mmCIF file of C-alpha atoms in Angstrom:
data_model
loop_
_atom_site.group_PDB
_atom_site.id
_atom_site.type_symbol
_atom_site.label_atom_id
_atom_site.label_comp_id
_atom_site.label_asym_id
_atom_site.label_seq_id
_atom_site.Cartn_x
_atom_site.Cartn_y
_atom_site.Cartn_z
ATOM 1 C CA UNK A 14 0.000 0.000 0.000
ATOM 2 C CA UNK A 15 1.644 3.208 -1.208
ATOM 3 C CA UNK A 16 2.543 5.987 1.917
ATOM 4 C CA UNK A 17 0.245 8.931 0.892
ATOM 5 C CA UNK A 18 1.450 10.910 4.530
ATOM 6 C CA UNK A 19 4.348 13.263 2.360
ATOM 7 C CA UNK A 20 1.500 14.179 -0.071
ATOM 8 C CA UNK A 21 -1.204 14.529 2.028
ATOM 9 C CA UNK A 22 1.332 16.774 4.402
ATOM 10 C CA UNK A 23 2.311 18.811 1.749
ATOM 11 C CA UNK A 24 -1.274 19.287 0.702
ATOM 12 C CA UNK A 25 -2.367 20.362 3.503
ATOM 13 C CA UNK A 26 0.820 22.770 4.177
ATOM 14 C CA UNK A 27 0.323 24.737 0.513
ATOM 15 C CA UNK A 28 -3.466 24.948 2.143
ATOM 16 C CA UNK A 29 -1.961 26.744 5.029
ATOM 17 C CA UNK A 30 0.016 29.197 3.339
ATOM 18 C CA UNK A 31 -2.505 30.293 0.936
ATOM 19 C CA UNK A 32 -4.707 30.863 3.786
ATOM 20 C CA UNK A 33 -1.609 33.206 5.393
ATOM 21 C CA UNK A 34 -1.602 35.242 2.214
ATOM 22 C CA UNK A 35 -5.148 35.680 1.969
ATOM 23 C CA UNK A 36 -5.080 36.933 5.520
ATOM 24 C CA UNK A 37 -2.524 38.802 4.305
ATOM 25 C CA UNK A 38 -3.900 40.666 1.616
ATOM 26 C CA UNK A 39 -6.847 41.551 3.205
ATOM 27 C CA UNK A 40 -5.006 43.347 6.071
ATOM 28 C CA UNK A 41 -3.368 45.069 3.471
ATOM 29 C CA UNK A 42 -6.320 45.879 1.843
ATOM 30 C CA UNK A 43 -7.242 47.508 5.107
ATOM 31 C CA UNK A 44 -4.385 49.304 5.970
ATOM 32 C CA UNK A 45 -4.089 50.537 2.374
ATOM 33 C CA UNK A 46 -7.322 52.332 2.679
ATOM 34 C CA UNK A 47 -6.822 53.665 6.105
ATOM 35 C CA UNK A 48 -3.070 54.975 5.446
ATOM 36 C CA UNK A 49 -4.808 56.709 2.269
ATOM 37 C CA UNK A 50 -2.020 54.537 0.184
ATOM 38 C CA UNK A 51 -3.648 54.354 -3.579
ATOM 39 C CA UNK A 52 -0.717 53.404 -4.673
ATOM 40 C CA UNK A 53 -0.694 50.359 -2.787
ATOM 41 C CA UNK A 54 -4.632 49.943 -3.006
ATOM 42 C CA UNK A 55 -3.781 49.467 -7.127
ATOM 43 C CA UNK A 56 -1.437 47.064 -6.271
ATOM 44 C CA UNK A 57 -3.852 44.655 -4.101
ATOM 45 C CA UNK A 58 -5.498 44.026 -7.712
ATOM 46 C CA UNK A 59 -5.416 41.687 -10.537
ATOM 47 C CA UNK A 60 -5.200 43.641 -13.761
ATOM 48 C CA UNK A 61 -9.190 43.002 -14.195
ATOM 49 C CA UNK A 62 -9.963 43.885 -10.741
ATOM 50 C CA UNK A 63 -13.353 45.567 -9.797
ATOM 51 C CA UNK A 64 -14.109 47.086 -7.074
ATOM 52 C CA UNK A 65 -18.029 48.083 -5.364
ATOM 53 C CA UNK A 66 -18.739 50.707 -2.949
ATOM 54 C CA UNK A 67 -22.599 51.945 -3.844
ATOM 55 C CA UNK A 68 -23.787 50.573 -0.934
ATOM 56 C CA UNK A 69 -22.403 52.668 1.050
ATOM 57 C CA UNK A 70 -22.931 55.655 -1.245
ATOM 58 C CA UNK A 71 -19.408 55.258 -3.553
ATOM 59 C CA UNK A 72 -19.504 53.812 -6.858
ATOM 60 C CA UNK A 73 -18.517 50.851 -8.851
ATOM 61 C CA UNK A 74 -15.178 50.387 -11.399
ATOM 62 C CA UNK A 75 -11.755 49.013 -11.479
ATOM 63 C CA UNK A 76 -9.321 49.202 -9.140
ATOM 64 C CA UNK A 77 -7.175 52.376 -10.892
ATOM 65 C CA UNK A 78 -11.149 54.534 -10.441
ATOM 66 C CA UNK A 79 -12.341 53.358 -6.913
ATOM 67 C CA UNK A 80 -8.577 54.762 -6.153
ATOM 68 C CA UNK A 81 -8.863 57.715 -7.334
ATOM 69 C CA UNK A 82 -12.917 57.906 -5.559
ATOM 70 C CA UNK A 83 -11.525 56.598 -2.536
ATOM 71 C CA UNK A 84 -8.669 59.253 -2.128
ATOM 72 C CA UNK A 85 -11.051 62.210 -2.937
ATOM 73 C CA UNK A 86 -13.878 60.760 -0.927
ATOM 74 C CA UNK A 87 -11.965 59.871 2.264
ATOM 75 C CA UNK A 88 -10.366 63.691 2.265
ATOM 76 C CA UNK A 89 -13.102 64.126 4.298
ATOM 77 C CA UNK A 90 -11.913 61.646 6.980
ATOM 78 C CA UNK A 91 -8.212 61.825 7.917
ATOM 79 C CA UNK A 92 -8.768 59.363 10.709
ATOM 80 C CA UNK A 93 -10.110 55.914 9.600
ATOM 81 C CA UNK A 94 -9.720 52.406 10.602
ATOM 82 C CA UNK A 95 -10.829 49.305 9.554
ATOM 83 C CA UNK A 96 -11.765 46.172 11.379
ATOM 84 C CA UNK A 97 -11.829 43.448 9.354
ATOM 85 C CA UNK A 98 -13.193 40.297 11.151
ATOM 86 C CA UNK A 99 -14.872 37.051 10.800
ATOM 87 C CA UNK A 100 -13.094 36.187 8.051
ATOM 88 C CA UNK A 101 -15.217 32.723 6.001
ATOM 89 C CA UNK A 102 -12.484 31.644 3.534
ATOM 90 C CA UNK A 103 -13.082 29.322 0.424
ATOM 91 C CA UNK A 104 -10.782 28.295 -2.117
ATOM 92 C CA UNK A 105 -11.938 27.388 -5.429
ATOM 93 C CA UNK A 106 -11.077 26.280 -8.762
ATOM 94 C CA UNK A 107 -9.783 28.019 -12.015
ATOM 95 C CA UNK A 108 -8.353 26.093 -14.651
ATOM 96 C CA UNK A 109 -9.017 22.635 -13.313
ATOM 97 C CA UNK A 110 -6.273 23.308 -10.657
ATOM 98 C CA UNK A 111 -7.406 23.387 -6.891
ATOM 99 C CA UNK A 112 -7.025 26.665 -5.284
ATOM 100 C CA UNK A 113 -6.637 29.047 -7.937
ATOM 101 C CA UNK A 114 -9.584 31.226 -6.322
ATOM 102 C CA UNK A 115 -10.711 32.430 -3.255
ATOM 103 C CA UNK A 116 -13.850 33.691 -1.809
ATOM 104 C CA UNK A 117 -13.273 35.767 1.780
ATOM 105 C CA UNK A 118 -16.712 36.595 3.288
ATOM 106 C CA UNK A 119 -16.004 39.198 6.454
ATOM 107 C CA UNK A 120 -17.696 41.599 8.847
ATOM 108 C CA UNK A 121 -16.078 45.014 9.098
ATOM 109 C CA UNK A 122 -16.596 47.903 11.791
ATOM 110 C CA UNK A 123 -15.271 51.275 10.233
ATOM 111 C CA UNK A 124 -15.004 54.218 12.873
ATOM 112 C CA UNK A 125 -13.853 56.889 10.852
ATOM 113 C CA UNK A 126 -13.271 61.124 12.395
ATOM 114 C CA UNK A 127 -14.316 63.979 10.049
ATOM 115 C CA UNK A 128 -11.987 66.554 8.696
ATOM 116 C CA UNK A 129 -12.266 70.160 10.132
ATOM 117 C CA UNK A 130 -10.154 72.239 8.356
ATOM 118 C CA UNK A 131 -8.330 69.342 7.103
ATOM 119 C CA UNK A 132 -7.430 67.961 9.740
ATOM 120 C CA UNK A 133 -8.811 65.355 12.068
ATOM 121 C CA UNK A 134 -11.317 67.625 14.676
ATOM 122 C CA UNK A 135 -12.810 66.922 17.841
ATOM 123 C CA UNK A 136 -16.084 65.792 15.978
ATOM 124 C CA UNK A 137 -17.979 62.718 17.277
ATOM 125 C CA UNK A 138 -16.991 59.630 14.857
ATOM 126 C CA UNK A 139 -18.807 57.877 11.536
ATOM 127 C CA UNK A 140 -19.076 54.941 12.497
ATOM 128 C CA UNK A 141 -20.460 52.122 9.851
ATOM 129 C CA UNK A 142 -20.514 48.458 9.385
ATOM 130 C CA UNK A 143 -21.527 45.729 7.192
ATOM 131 C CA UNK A 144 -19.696 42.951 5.276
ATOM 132 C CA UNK A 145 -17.427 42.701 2.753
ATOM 133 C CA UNK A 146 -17.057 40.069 -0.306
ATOM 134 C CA UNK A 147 -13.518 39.751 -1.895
ATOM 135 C CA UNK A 148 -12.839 37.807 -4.861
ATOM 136 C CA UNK A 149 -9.258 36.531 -5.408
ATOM 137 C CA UNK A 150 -6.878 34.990 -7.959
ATOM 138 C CA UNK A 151 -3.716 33.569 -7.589
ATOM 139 C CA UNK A 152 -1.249 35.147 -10.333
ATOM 140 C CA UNK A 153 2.515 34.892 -10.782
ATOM 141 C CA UNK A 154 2.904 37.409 -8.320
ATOM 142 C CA UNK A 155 0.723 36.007 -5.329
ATOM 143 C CA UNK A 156 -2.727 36.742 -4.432
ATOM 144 C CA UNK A 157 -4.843 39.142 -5.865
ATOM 145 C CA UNK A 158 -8.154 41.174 -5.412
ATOM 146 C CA UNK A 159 -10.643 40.190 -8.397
ATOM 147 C CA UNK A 160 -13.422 41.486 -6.499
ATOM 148 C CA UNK A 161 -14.280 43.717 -3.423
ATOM 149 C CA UNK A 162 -17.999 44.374 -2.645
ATOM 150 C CA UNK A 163 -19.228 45.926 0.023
ATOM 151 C CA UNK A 164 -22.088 45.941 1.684
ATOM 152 C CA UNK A 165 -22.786 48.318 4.093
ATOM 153 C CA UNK A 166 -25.596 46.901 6.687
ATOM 154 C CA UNK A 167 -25.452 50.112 9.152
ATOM 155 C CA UNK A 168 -24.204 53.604 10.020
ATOM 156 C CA UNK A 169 -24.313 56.147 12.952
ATOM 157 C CA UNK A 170 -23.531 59.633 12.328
ATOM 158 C CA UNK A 171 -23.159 62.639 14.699
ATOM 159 C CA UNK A 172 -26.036 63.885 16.701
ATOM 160 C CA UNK A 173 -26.601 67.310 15.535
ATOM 161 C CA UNK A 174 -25.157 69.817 18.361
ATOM 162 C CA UNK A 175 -27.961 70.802 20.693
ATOM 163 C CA UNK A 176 -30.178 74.211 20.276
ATOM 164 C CA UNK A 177 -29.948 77.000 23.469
#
C-alpha cells in the first residue's frame, strides 16, 4: 500500500500558506485604505480587478477609479480604521487546478473622524458596518483582489449639536 502521509502533508501545508496570504492581503487591503495609500490599493489588484462601494454611497469600477474615488472621498476623513473580522475563507477552482480562487466573506466595523479644516477635529466619529465580499486569484505574483464588494448593513452619524 503506497505511503500517501508526504503528499497529504504537503497538501495540507500549501493549504496553510494560501490561507496566510489571503489573511494577508486583506489586512493590506485595510491598511491601504486607512493609510490613504492608492498606490498600494492598485497594487492589491489583478489587472481586471473591480471594485463596489454603492452601498455605502461610492460607486462601482476598477481598481485604478475606486482609487482615485476613494482618495477624494476619504479627504473628508483623515482618521479611519478598519476592522476586518470574521473572516469565512473558500478556495476554489480556475483552470481545473485546486485553489486558484478564493472567496473571503467578512464583517467590518469602520469608525472613521471627520476633517475640520483638514485635519482630524474633535467631531464625534462615523461609524459604519456591514460585510465585505472579496474575490481573489492567484497570479505569478501572489494573491490578488478580483473582487471587493461591500455591503454596508449600518451607520451612525453625529447627533446634531444641541439648540440653546
Amino acid at each position: 500500500m503506497p505511503n500517501t502521509e508526504p503528499m497529504t502533508q504537503r497538501v495540507e501545508l500549501a493549504t496553510v500558506m494560501d490561507r496566510l496570504a489571503v489573511d494577508g492581503l486583506i489586512t493590506e487591503y485595510a491598511v491601504a485604505v486607512d493609510d490613504g495609500d492608492w498606490e498600494a490599493y492598485r497594487g492589491l489588484f489583478a489587472p481586471a480587478g473591480r471594485a463596489d462601494y454603492r452601498s455605502a454611497g461610492g460607486i462601482e469600477g476598477d481598481a485604478r477609479q475606486v482609487a482615485d474615488w476613494l482618495a477624494e472621498s476619504m479627504r473628508l476623513f483623515p482618521m479611519r480604521q478598519h476592522l476586518i473580522v470574521n473572516r469565512r475563507l473558500r478556495f476554489g477552482i480556475l483552470e481545473q487546478d485546486t485553489g486558484d480562487t478564493a472567496h473571503v466573506q467578512a464583517d467590518y466595523v469602520n469608525p472613521m473622524r471627520f476633517a475640520q479644516d483638514g485635519a482630524a477635529s474633535a467631531a464625534p466619529d462615523f461609524v459604519c458596518g456591514g460585510r465585505y465580499t472579496f474575490g481573489l486569484t492567484r497570479t505569478y505574483d501572489g494573491w490578488r483582489l478580483s473582487e471587493v464588494v461591500v455591503r454596508e448593513k449600518w451607520r451612525r452619524l453625529p447627533e446634531p449639536a444641541a439648540t440653546r
